Amino acid sequence: MSNLLIVESKNDKFFLEALIKELNYDIEIDAPICIDDYECLEGLSKKRLVGAFKSLLADIQKRQISKIGIVIDIDQDSQQERLQFINQCLQQVFTLNNEFSDISQLITVNIPGYDAIEIACYFTHVEGKGELETVLKLIKTKESPYADCLDSWRNCLENKNKLISDKEYDKFWISNYIRFDTCSSSESKQAERKCSMKNFEYIMENKKAIWNFNHPVLDEIKEFLHLFVAES
């Protein structure tokens, strides 16, 4: 039996893979934790999430899935709004015995002709708002003058009646942190491959030290991932 995480994007996948390794959770088949596959939504919408659930339902027996974890950004919604969103999507595909009332809560879903599976969800956030980049900005470990000076640029925009959203700003901040604050001289010769969000997989595999995986903001997601650790 295997467990499955449904995530919004490849970058969410790369971050979670790095965090799982940092926690020393084994992801091999039949290991204590076997989150061995990911479904990437590539952006969030009810249509895409329902489509992912329908695909799983059609394929669930062949894939021998025991637990499913859903990780999406909270963005500007409340936790209750996100829980309602997940419940509504699930209801279109599965017959639910109960609904989510909280994150990191396992609910049981009966599948016709198959054993019941368990599903839990988590919303990426910092103090109830944001997404992956919001978290990354908080857990950075290196000095960040290049990225921090974007504050002056943002203030300049505001003085000219031009606005940039927090979401866009955080993405730009992280791009500058990776490209200019944490990119060595040798790496800068291959900046797109080694110092860019375009190749975030390389960053998470080779430059994990630029993030603090022990930051308290990650405690909740660690608790969520622990749901997938097999009981001894």
PDB file of C-alpha atoms in Angstrom, residues 74 77-88 99-103 123 128:
ATOM      1  CA  ILE A  74      -4.306  29.198   1.824  1.00  0.00           C
ATOM      2  CA  ASP A  77      -8.810  32.728   2.187  1.00  0.00           C
ATOM      3  CA  SER A  78      -9.625  31.763   5.751  1.00  0.00           C
ATOM      4  CA  GLN A  79      -8.970  28.222   6.932  1.00  0.00           C
ATOM      5  CA  GLN A  80     -12.710  27.629   7.104  1.00  0.00           C
ATOM      6  CA  GLU A  81     -13.153  28.775   3.501  1.00  0.00           C
ATOM      7  CA  ARG A  82     -10.408  26.417   2.362  1.00  0.00           C
ATOM      8  CA  LEU A  83     -11.903  23.509   4.319  1.00  0.00           C
ATOM      9  CA  GLN A  84     -15.271  24.184   2.708  1.00  0.00           C
ATOM     10  CA  PHE A  85     -13.596  24.250  -0.711  1.00  0.00           C
ATOM     11  CA  ILE A  86     -11.958  20.844  -0.115  1.00  0.00           C
ATOM     12  CA  ASN A  87     -15.201  19.347   1.224  1.00  0.00           C
ATOM     13  CA  GLN A  88     -17.164  20.571  -1.799  1.00  0.00           C
ATOM     14  CA  GLU A  99     -16.251  16.225   6.373  1.00  0.00           C
ATOM     15  CA  PHE A 100     -13.120  18.145   7.250  1.00  0.00           C
ATOM     16  CA  SER A 101     -13.488  20.506  10.169  1.00  0.00           C
ATOM     17  CA  ASP A 102      -9.749  21.074  10.641  1.00  0.00           C
ATOM     18  CA  ILE A 103      -6.357  20.585   8.994  1.00  0.00           C
ATOM     19  CA  PHE A 123      -2.937  24.664   3.852  1.00  0.00           C
ATOM     20  CA  GLY A 128      -3.127  32.477   8.175  1.00  0.00           C
TER      21      GLY A 128
END
